[in-house]
PDB file of C-alpha atoms in Angstrom:
ATOM      1  CA  UNK A   1     -29.695  -0.355  33.193  1.00  0.00           C
ATOM      2  CA  UNK A   2     -26.627  -2.490  33.689  1.00  0.00           C
ATOM      3  CA  UNK A   3     -23.585  -0.728  32.233  1.00  0.00           C
ATOM      4  CA  UNK A   4     -21.976  -4.100  31.468  1.00  0.00           C
ATOM      5  CA  UNK A   5     -24.631  -6.287  29.830  1.00  0.00           C
ATOM      6  CA  UNK A   6     -26.951  -3.360  28.888  1.00  0.00           C
ATOM      7  CA  UNK A   7     -30.044  -5.133  30.314  1.00  0.00           C
ATOM      8  CA  UNK A   8     -32.758  -2.890  31.770  1.00  0.00           C
ATOM      9  CA  UNK A   9     -35.323  -3.474  34.542  1.00  0.00           C
ATOM     10  CA  UNK A  10     -38.006  -1.393  36.237  1.00  0.00           C
ATOM     11  CA  UNK A  11     -36.991   0.387  39.414  1.00  0.00           C
ATOM     12  CA  UNK A  12     -39.444  -1.669  41.482  1.00  0.00           C
ATOM     13  CA  UNK A  13     -38.074  -4.896  39.951  1.00  0.00           C
ATOM     14  CA  UNK A  14     -34.407  -4.086  40.512  1.00  0.00           C
ATOM     15  CA  UNK A  15     -33.985  -5.598  43.965  1.00  0.00           C
ATOM     16  CA  UNK A  16     -35.415  -8.956  42.975  1.00  0.00           C
ATOM     17  CA  UNK A  17     -33.438  -8.940  39.721  1.00  0.00           C
ATOM     18  CA  UNK A  18     -30.178  -8.342  41.549  1.00  0.00           C
ATOM     19  CA  UNK A  19     -30.907 -11.356  43.753  1.00  0.00           C
ATOM     20  CA  UNK A  20     -31.900 -13.730  40.957  1.00  0.00           C
ATOM     21  CA  UNK A  21     -29.693 -12.740  38.011  1.00  0.00           C
ATOM     22  CA  UNK A  22     -25.965 -12.677  37.394  1.00  0.00           C
ATOM     23  CA  UNK A  23     -24.543 -10.246  34.844  1.00  0.00           C
ATOM     24  CA  UNK A  24     -23.139 -12.160  31.864  1.00  0.00           C
ATOM     25  CA  UNK A  25     -21.587  -9.002  30.308  1.00  0.00           C
ATOM     26  CA  UNK A  26     -23.950  -9.186  27.354  1.00  0.00           C
ATOM     27  CA  UNK A  27     -23.152  -9.392  23.665  1.00  0.00           C
ATOM     28  CA  UNK A  28     -19.533  -8.298  24.023  1.00  0.00           C
ATOM     29  CA  UNK A  29     -18.611 -10.604  26.904  1.00  0.00           C
ATOM     30  CA  UNK A  30     -15.788 -12.110  24.799  1.00  0.00           C
ATOM     31  CA  UNK A  31     -14.204  -8.659  24.379  1.00  0.00           C
ATOM     32  CA  UNK A  32     -14.616  -7.312  27.919  1.00  0.00           C
ATOM     33  CA  UNK A  33     -11.978  -7.646  30.625  1.00  0.00           C
ATOM     34  CA  UNK A  34     -14.125  -8.237  33.739  1.00  0.00           C
ATOM     35  CA  UNK A  35     -13.285  -6.291  36.906  1.00  0.00           C
ATOM     36  CA  UNK A  36     -13.170  -9.594  38.812  1.00  0.00           C
ATOM     37  CA  UNK A  37     -10.401 -10.826  36.479  1.00  0.00           C
ATOM     38  CA  UNK A  38      -8.227  -7.802  37.223  1.00  0.00           C
ATOM     39  CA  UNK A  39      -8.866  -8.184  40.950  1.00  0.00           C
ATOM     40  CA  UNK A  40      -7.714 -11.803  40.774  1.00  0.00           C
ATOM     41  CA  UNK A  41      -4.649 -10.792  38.738  1.00  0.00           C
ATOM     42  CA  UNK A  42      -3.652  -8.290  41.425  1.00  0.00           C
ATOM     43  CA  UNK A  43      -3.863 -11.009  44.054  1.00  0.00           C
ATOM     44  CA  UNK A  44      -1.846 -13.435  41.922  1.00  0.00           C
ATOM     45  CA  UNK A  45       0.894 -10.827  41.433  1.00  0.00           C
ATOM     46  CA  UNK A  46       1.064 -10.321  45.185  1.00  0.00           C
ATOM     47  CA  UNK A  47       1.537 -14.081  45.517  1.00  0.00           C
ATOM     48  CA  UNK A  48       4.191 -13.900  42.742  1.00  0.00           C
ATOM     49  CA  UNK A  49       2.180 -16.096  40.387  1.00  0.00           C
ATOM     50  CA  UNK A  50       2.068 -15.345  36.650  1.00  0.00           C
ATOM     51  CA  UNK A  51       0.122 -18.236  35.122  1.00  0.00           C
ATOM     52  CA  UNK A  52      -3.114 -16.553  34.092  1.00  0.00           C
ATOM     53  CA  UNK A  53      -4.372 -19.303  31.763  1.00  0.00           C
ATOM     54  CA  UNK A  54      -6.337 -21.136  34.453  1.00  0.00           C
ATOM     55  CA  UNK A  55      -7.971 -17.904  35.560  1.00  0.00           C
ATOM     56  CA  UNK A  56      -8.902 -17.047  31.960  1.00  0.00           C
ATOM     57  CA  UNK A  57     -10.316 -20.527  31.321  1.00  0.00           C
ATOM     58  CA  UNK A  58     -13.364 -19.560  33.394  1.00  0.00           C
ATOM     59  CA  UNK A  59     -14.200 -16.963  30.718  1.00  0.00           C
ATOM     60  CA  UNK A  60     -14.342 -19.513  27.904  1.00  0.00           C
ATOM     61  CA  UNK A  61     -12.236 -20.380  24.863  1.00  0.00           C
ATOM     62  CA  UNK A  62     -13.851 -17.608  22.812  1.00  0.00           C
ATOM     63  CA  UNK A  63     -12.564 -14.884  25.140  1.00  0.00           C
ATOM     64  CA  UNK A  64     -10.401 -12.491  23.081  1.00  0.00           C
ATOM     65  CA  UNK A  65     -10.139  -9.302  25.162  1.00  0.00           C
ATOM     66  CA  UNK A  66     -10.020  -6.124  23.085  1.00  0.00           C
ATOM     67  CA  UNK A  67      -7.844  -3.093  23.886  1.00  0.00           C
ATOM     68  CA  UNK A  68      -8.878   0.209  22.309  1.00  0.00           C
ATOM     69  CA  UNK A  69      -6.113   2.634  21.323  1.00  0.00           C
ATOM     70  CA  UNK A  70      -7.710   5.802  19.951  1.00  0.00           C
ATOM     71  CA  UNK A  71      -6.166   9.060  18.818  1.00  0.00           C
ATOM     72  CA  UNK A  72      -8.508  11.755  20.144  1.00  0.00           C
ATOM     73  CA  UNK A  73      -7.154  14.246  17.604  1.00  0.00           C
ATOM     74  CA  UNK A  74      -7.902  12.134  14.530  1.00  0.00           C
ATOM     75  CA  UNK A  75     -10.938  12.506  12.277  1.00  0.00           C
ATOM     76  CA  UNK A  76     -11.786  16.109  13.207  1.00  0.00           C
ATOM     77  CA  UNK A  77     -11.591  15.059  16.871  1.00  0.00           C
ATOM     78  CA  UNK A  78     -14.011  12.169  16.230  1.00  0.00           C
ATOM     79  CA  UNK A  79     -11.648   9.965  18.212  1.00  0.00           C
ATOM     80  CA  UNK A  80     -12.599  11.816  21.401  1.00  0.00           C
ATOM     81  CA  UNK A  81     -16.269  10.875  20.999  1.00  0.00           C
ATOM     82  CA  UNK A  82     -15.404   7.280  20.155  1.00  0.00           C
ATOM     83  CA  UNK A  83     -13.442   6.952  23.377  1.00  0.00           C
ATOM     84  CA  UNK A  84     -16.597   7.730  25.350  1.00  0.00           C
ATOM     85  CA  UNK A  85     -18.718   5.254  23.369  1.00  0.00           C
ATOM     86  CA  UNK A  86     -16.198   2.431  23.763  1.00  0.00           C
ATOM     87  CA  UNK A  87     -15.994   3.075  27.507  1.00  0.00           C
ATOM     88  CA  UNK A  88     -19.752   2.527  27.733  1.00  0.00           C
ATOM     89  CA  UNK A  89     -19.668  -0.848  25.940  1.00  0.00           C
ATOM     90  CA  UNK A  90     -16.380  -2.167  27.375  1.00  0.00           C
ATOM     91  CA  UNK A  91     -14.437  -1.885  30.613  1.00  0.00           C
ATOM     92  CA  UNK A  92     -13.032   1.700  30.703  1.00  0.00           C
ATOM     93  CA  UNK A  93      -9.687   0.312  31.857  1.00  0.00           C
ATOM     94  CA  UNK A  94      -9.144  -1.239  28.413  1.00  0.00           C
ATOM     95  CA  UNK A  95      -9.774   2.006  26.481  1.00  0.00           C
ATOM     96  CA  UNK A  96      -6.815   4.377  25.998  1.00  0.00           C
ATOM     97  CA  UNK A  97      -6.252   7.780  24.431  1.00  0.00           C
ATOM     98  CA  UNK A  98      -2.794   7.499  22.827  1.00  0.00           C
ATOM     99  CA  UNK A  99      -2.268  11.269  23.116  1.00  0.00           C
ATOM    100  CA  UNK A 100      -2.270  10.787  26.899  1.00  0.00           C
ATOM    101  CA  UNK A 101      -1.060   7.193  27.283  1.00  0.00           C
ATOM    102  CA  UNK A 102       1.593   6.113  24.716  1.00  0.00           C
ATOM    103  CA  UNK A 103       0.894   2.795  22.965  1.00  0.00           C
ATOM    104  CA  UNK A 104       3.941   1.068  24.466  1.00  0.00           C
ATOM    105  CA  UNK A 105       2.563   1.771  27.944  1.00  0.00           C
ATOM    106  CA  UNK A 106      -1.048   0.853  27.091  1.00  0.00           C
ATOM    107  CA  UNK A 107       0.033  -2.435  25.496  1.00  0.00           C
ATOM    108  CA  UNK A 108       1.511  -3.587  28.799  1.00  0.00           C
ATOM    109  CA  UNK A 109      -2.067  -4.547  29.668  1.00  0.00           C
ATOM    110  CA  UNK A 110      -1.534  -7.482  27.262  1.00  0.00           C
ATOM    111  CA  UNK A 111       0.999  -8.963  29.686  1.00  0.00           C
ATOM    112  CA  UNK A 112      -1.829  -9.491  32.186  1.00  0.00           C
ATOM    113  CA  UNK A 113      -3.790 -11.567  29.675  1.00  0.00           C
ATOM    114  CA  UNK A 114      -3.291 -15.156  28.445  1.00  0.00           C
ATOM    115  CA  UNK A 115      -0.732 -15.704  25.692  1.00  0.00           C
ATOM    116  CA  UNK A 116      -1.818 -14.671  22.178  1.00  0.00           C
ATOM    117  CA  UNK A 117      -5.340 -13.835  23.347  1.00  0.00           C
ATOM    118  CA  UNK A 118      -5.543 -10.039  23.081  1.00  0.00           C
ATOM    119  CA  UNK A 119      -6.697  -7.934  20.169  1.00  0.00           C
ATOM    120  CA  UNK A 120      -6.137  -4.214  19.656  1.00  0.00           C
ATOM    121  CA  UNK A 121      -8.391  -1.800  17.770  1.00  0.00           C
ATOM    122  CA  UNK A 122      -6.457   1.265  16.598  1.00  0.00           C
ATOM    123  CA  UNK A 123      -8.706   4.277  15.963  1.00  0.00           C
ATOM    124  CA  UNK A 124      -6.749   6.793  13.905  1.00  0.00           C
ATOM    125  CA  UNK A 125      -4.854   7.372  10.689  1.00  0.00           C
ATOM    126  CA  UNK A 126      -1.886   5.560   9.173  1.00  0.00           C
ATOM    127  CA  UNK A 127       0.446   7.475  11.483  1.00  0.00           C
ATOM    128  CA  UNK A 128      -1.358   6.208  14.586  1.00  0.00           C
ATOM    129  CA  UNK A 129      -1.384   2.644  13.258  1.00  0.00           C
ATOM    130  CA  UNK A 130       2.347   2.879  12.534  1.00  0.00           C
ATOM    131  CA  UNK A 131       2.926   4.212  16.057  1.00  0.00           C
ATOM    132  CA  UNK A 132       1.142   1.191  17.553  1.00  0.00           C
ATOM    133  CA  UNK A 133       3.005  -1.270  15.303  1.00  0.00           C
ATOM    134  CA  UNK A 134       6.299   0.317  16.356  1.00  0.00           C
ATOM    135  CA  UNK A 135       5.271  -0.199  19.984  1.00  0.00           C
ATOM    136  CA  UNK A 136       4.611  -3.869  19.189  1.00  0.00           C
ATOM    137  CA  UNK A 137       8.129  -4.092  17.738  1.00  0.00           C
ATOM    138  CA  UNK A 138       9.400  -2.789  21.086  1.00  0.00           C
ATOM    139  CA  UNK A 139       7.489  -5.581  22.827  1.00  0.00           C
ATOM    140  CA  UNK A 140       9.463  -8.076  20.708  1.00  0.00           C
ATOM    141  CA  UNK A 141      12.725  -6.445  21.760  1.00  0.00           C
ATOM    142  CA  UNK A 142      11.650  -6.815  25.405  1.00  0.00           C
ATOM    143  CA  UNK A 143      10.992 -10.538  24.877  1.00  0.00           C
ATOM    144  CA  UNK A 144       7.205 -10.202  25.114  1.00  0.00           C
ATOM    145  CA  UNK A 145       6.383 -12.051  21.868  1.00  0.00           C
ATOM    146  CA  UNK A 146       3.851 -14.256  23.666  1.00  0.00           C
ATOM    147  CA  UNK A 147       1.742 -11.220  24.570  1.00  0.00           C
ATOM    148  CA  UNK A 148       1.696  -9.524  21.149  1.00  0.00           C
ATOM    149  CA  UNK A 149      -1.925  -8.773  20.112  1.00  0.00           C
ATOM    150  CA  UNK A 150      -3.629  -8.898  16.741  1.00  0.00           C
ATOM    151  CA  UNK A 151      -4.346  -5.432  15.345  1.00  0.00           C
ATOM    152  CA  UNK A 152      -7.559  -4.113  13.766  1.00  0.00           C
ATOM    153  CA  UNK A 153      -8.050  -0.596  12.379  1.00  0.00           C
ATOM    154  CA  UNK A 154     -10.847   1.970  12.544  1.00  0.00           C
ATOM    155  CA  UNK A 155      -9.688   4.567   9.964  1.00  0.00           C
ATOM    156  CA  UNK A 156     -10.001   8.177  11.156  1.00  0.00           C
ATOM    157  CA  UNK A 157      -7.133   9.779   9.239  1.00  0.00           C
ATOM    158  CA  UNK A 158      -6.879  11.365   5.807  1.00  0.00           C
ATOM    159  CA  UNK A 159      -5.113   8.761   3.662  1.00  0.00           C
ATOM    160  CA  UNK A 160      -5.784   5.495   5.554  1.00  0.00           C
ATOM    161  CA  UNK A 161      -3.902   3.449   2.949  1.00  0.00           C
ATOM    162  CA  UNK A 162      -3.058   0.585   5.297  1.00  0.00           C
ATOM    163  CA  UNK A 163      -6.620   0.383   6.619  1.00  0.00           C
ATOM    164  CA  UNK A 164      -7.992   0.171   3.080  1.00  0.00           C
ATOM    165  CA  UNK A 165      -5.436  -2.501   2.157  1.00  0.00           C
ATOM    166  CA  UNK A 166      -6.501  -4.653   5.117  1.00  0.00           C
ATOM    167  CA  UNK A 167     -10.205  -4.308   4.302  1.00  0.00           C
ATOM    168  CA  UNK A 168     -11.256  -1.877   7.047  1.00  0.00           C
ATOM    169  CA  UNK A 169     -12.228   0.846   4.572  1.00  0.00           C
ATOM    170  CA  UNK A 170     -10.895   4.242   3.569  1.00  0.00           C
ATOM    171  CA  UNK A 171     -12.500   6.331   6.321  1.00  0.00           C
ATOM    172  CA  UNK A 172     -14.932   6.112   9.227  1.00  0.00           C
ATOM    173  CA  UNK A 173     -17.370   8.977   9.668  1.00  0.00           C
ATOM    174  CA  UNK A 174     -19.815   7.386  12.087  1.00  0.00           C
ATOM    175  CA  UNK A 175     -21.890   5.714   9.375  1.00  0.00           C
ATOM    176  CA  UNK A 176     -22.104   2.500  11.410  1.00  0.00           C
ATOM    177  CA  UNK A 177     -22.636   2.320  15.186  1.00  0.00           C
ATOM    178  CA  UNK A 178     -19.748   1.523  17.502  1.00  0.00           C
ATOM    179  CA  UNK A 179     -21.455  -1.738  18.490  1.00  0.00           C
ATOM    180  CA  UNK A 180     -21.215  -2.901  14.860  1.00  0.00           C
ATOM    181  CA  UNK A 181     -17.526  -1.982  14.813  1.00  0.00           C
ATOM    182  CA  UNK A 182     -17.004  -4.347  17.760  1.00  0.00           C
ATOM    183  CA  UNK A 183     -18.935  -7.085  15.953  1.00  0.00           C
ATOM    184  CA  UNK A 184     -16.692  -6.629  12.915  1.00  0.00           C
ATOM    185  CA  UNK A 185     -13.619  -7.047  15.107  1.00  0.00           C
ATOM    186  CA  UNK A 186     -15.011 -10.262  16.608  1.00  0.00           C
ATOM    187  CA  UNK A 187     -15.689 -11.689  13.133  1.00  0.00           C
ATOM    188  CA  UNK A 188     -12.387 -10.601  11.552  1.00  0.00           C
ATOM    189  CA  UNK A 189      -9.789 -13.123  10.383  1.00  0.00           C
ATOM    190  CA  UNK A 190      -6.116 -12.730  11.223  1.00  0.00           C
ATOM    191  CA  UNK A 191      -3.467 -12.393   8.518  1.00  0.00           C
ATOM    192  CA  UNK A 192       0.269 -11.741   8.704  1.00  0.00           C
ATOM    193  CA  UNK A 193       1.716  -8.353   7.810  1.00  0.00           C
ATOM    194  CA  UNK A 194       5.364  -7.962   6.792  1.00  0.00           C
ATOM    195  CA  UNK A 195       7.315  -5.284   8.626  1.00  0.00           C
ATOM    196  CA  UNK A 196      10.649  -4.197   7.193  1.00  0.00           C
ATOM    197  CA  UNK A 197      13.599  -2.367   8.693  1.00  0.00           C
ATOM    198  CA  UNK A 198      15.269  -0.078   6.150  1.00  0.00           C
ATOM    199  CA  UNK A 199      18.637   1.506   6.903  1.00  0.00           C
ATOM    200  CA  UNK A 200      19.751   4.526   4.884  1.00  0.00           C
ATOM    201  CA  UNK A 201      23.444   5.411   4.855  1.00  0.00           C
ATOM    202  CA  UNK A 202      25.392   8.108   3.039  1.00  0.00           C
ATOM    203  CA  UNK A 203      28.349   7.025   0.908  1.00  0.00           C
ATOM    204  CA  UNK A 204      31.788   8.469   1.591  1.00  0.00           C
ATOM    205  CA  UNK A 205      34.914   7.685   3.552  1.00  0.00           C
ATOM    206  CA  UNK A 206      34.598  10.620   5.956  1.00  0.00           C
ATOM    207  CA  UNK A 207      30.873  10.509   6.607  1.00  0.00           C
ATOM    208  CA  UNK A 208      30.263  10.866  10.354  1.00  0.00           C
ATOM    209  CA  UNK A 209      26.482  10.807  10.256  1.00  0.00           C
ATOM    210  CA  UNK A 210      24.760   7.866  11.840  1.00  0.00           C
ATOM    211  CA  UNK A 211      22.682   5.689   9.480  1.00  0.00           C
ATOM    212  CA  UNK A 212      18.974   6.419   9.556  1.00  0.00           C
ATOM    213  CA  UNK A 213      16.681   3.487  10.213  1.00  0.00           C
ATOM    214  CA  UNK A 214      13.035   3.401   9.121  1.00  0.00           C
ATOM    215  CA  UNK A 215      10.308   0.867   9.687  1.00  0.00           C
ATOM    216  CA  UNK A 216       7.778   0.304   6.927  1.00  0.00           C
ATOM    217  CA  UNK A 217       4.959  -2.073   6.126  1.00  0.00           C
ATOM    218  CA  UNK A 218       4.894  -4.429   3.160  1.00  0.00           C
ATOM    219  CA  UNK A 219       3.763  -1.811   0.663  1.00  0.00           C
ATOM    220  CA  UNK A 220       5.521   1.347  -0.411  1.00  0.00           C
ATOM    221  CA  UNK A 221       5.094   4.131  -2.936  1.00  0.00           C
ATOM    222  CA  UNK A 222       7.649   5.730  -5.207  1.00  0.00           C
ATOM    223  CA  UNK A 223       6.687   8.953  -6.971  1.00  0.00           C
ATOM    224  CA  UNK A 224       3.965  11.624  -6.714  1.00  0.00           C
ATOM    225  CA  UNK A 225       1.701   9.794  -4.256  1.00  0.00           C
ATOM    226  CA  UNK A 226       4.511   9.316  -1.737  1.00  0.00           C
ATOM    227  CA  UNK A 227       5.567  12.947  -2.155  1.00  0.00           C
ATOM    228  CA  UNK A 228       1.979  14.053  -1.601  1.00  0.00           C
ATOM    229  CA  UNK A 229       1.812  12.182   1.710  1.00  0.00           C
ATOM    230  CA  UNK A 230       5.148  13.610   2.829  1.00  0.00           C
ATOM    231  CA  UNK A 231       4.232  17.208   1.987  1.00  0.00           C
ATOM    232  CA  UNK A 232       0.846  16.894   3.669  1.00  0.00           C
ATOM    233  CA  UNK A 233       2.498  15.623   6.843  1.00  0.00           C
ATOM    234  CA  UNK A 234       5.102  18.426   6.796  1.00  0.00           C
ATOM    235  CA  UNK A 235       2.498  21.173   6.348  1.00  0.00           C
ATOM    236  CA  UNK A 236       0.254  19.737   9.076  1.00  0.00           C
ATOM    237  CA  UNK A 237       3.196  19.678  11.494  1.00  0.00           C
ATOM    238  CA  UNK A 238       3.920  23.372  10.774  1.00  0.00           C
ATOM    239  CA  UNK A 239       0.329  24.597  11.106  1.00  0.00           C
ATOM    240  CA  UNK A 240      -1.915  21.991  12.807  1.00  0.00           C
ATOM    241  CA  UNK A 241      -4.749  24.528  13.263  1.00  0.00           C
ATOM    242  CA  UNK A 242      -5.236  24.647   9.481  1.00  0.00           C
ATOM    243  CA  UNK A 243      -5.909  20.912   9.323  1.00  0.00           C
ATOM    244  CA  UNK A 244      -8.827  20.560  11.737  1.00  0.00           C
ATOM    245  CA  UNK A 245     -11.391  19.616   9.082  1.00  0.00           C
ATOM    246  CA  UNK A 246     -11.415  16.293   7.250  1.00  0.00           C
ATOM    247  CA  UNK A 247     -12.755  17.952   4.067  1.00  0.00           C
ATOM    248  CA  UNK A 248      -9.959  20.542   4.124  1.00  0.00           C
ATOM    249  CA  UNK A 249      -7.463  17.779   4.829  1.00  0.00           C
ATOM    250  CA  UNK A 250      -8.623  15.900   1.729  1.00  0.00           C
ATOM    251  CA  UNK A 251      -8.247  19.078  -0.321  1.00  0.00           C
ATOM    252  CA  UNK A 252      -4.759  19.631   1.052  1.00  0.00           C
ATOM    253  CA  UNK A 253      -3.909  16.015   0.274  1.00  0.00           C
ATOM    254  CA  UNK A 254      -4.899  16.546  -3.371  1.00  0.00           C
ATOM    255  CA  UNK A 255      -2.968  19.819  -3.602  1.00  0.00           C
ATOM    256  CA  UNK A 256       0.103  17.922  -2.458  1.00  0.00           C
ATOM    257  CA  UNK A 257       0.647  16.845  -6.049  1.00  0.00           C
ATOM    258  CA  UNK A 258       1.622  20.387  -7.012  1.00  0.00           C
ATOM    259  CA  UNK A 259       4.712  20.663  -4.828  1.00  0.00           C
ATOM    260  CA  UNK A 260       7.229  19.009  -7.206  1.00  0.00           C
ATOM    261  CA  UNK A 261       8.776  15.535  -7.291  1.00  0.00           C
ATOM    262  CA  UNK A 262      11.377  13.478  -5.390  1.00  0.00           C
ATOM    263  CA  UNK A 263      12.014   9.958  -4.134  1.00  0.00           C
ATOM    264  CA  UNK A 264      10.732   9.054  -0.632  1.00  0.00           C
ATOM    265  CA  UNK A 265       9.498   5.960   1.183  1.00  0.00           C
ATOM    266  CA  UNK A 266       5.992   5.890   2.606  1.00  0.00           C
ATOM    267  CA  UNK A 267       5.739   3.996   5.870  1.00  0.00           C
TER     268      UNK A 267
END
């Protein structure tokens, strides 16, 4: 069984098949970064060449390589299992666990791909998605706008508000196979998402505190729902062992309403 195109042959037929057939990388060829591409990139970098468009043209106009950024701790550790499944269907080099490789470092793989070609699938909750979007903001600061990928979401968290807003659903519990998730990414349409910088300063002539700066997406909550999200996050940070079950997390999310009221921004 070929680990790239998933085709199978009998043992006695394998030698003749290897001579007569070339692996086409199967159904997800437009998402896979071929090993030969990376080998050629390494050679080009040694020769101090950075124009990868000609090299990528051999893979076709439909080639939109996908980078997986999964949080192995999300979804009652479901992210850990998803990492293994994605590594079977794609090139393992394009699958990252963000708890081990920070998004800003993983996204540097985009700089080895043609301009505006890459897509990223974030597997995690709203916090993980925000972490990846912040890393993309850092790419802009570094002058890497041409390499910024489009972002899709596989919701593994508790709230998943952003995922639901973008049409990816409220939660993923394994109800559809990983292969179908990849098909959904290939068929998805791109839309623009507003990202705001909000600076909070304290009034007063003798205030020595530095202004706080927050990044938020184009939706925000004011009132009990925002407070609920904040309290849930605070309690999970204090005792992470108590929030290992998605069902218990949902219950804790609901109980968040009972902790009082204040004004916060959800981002």
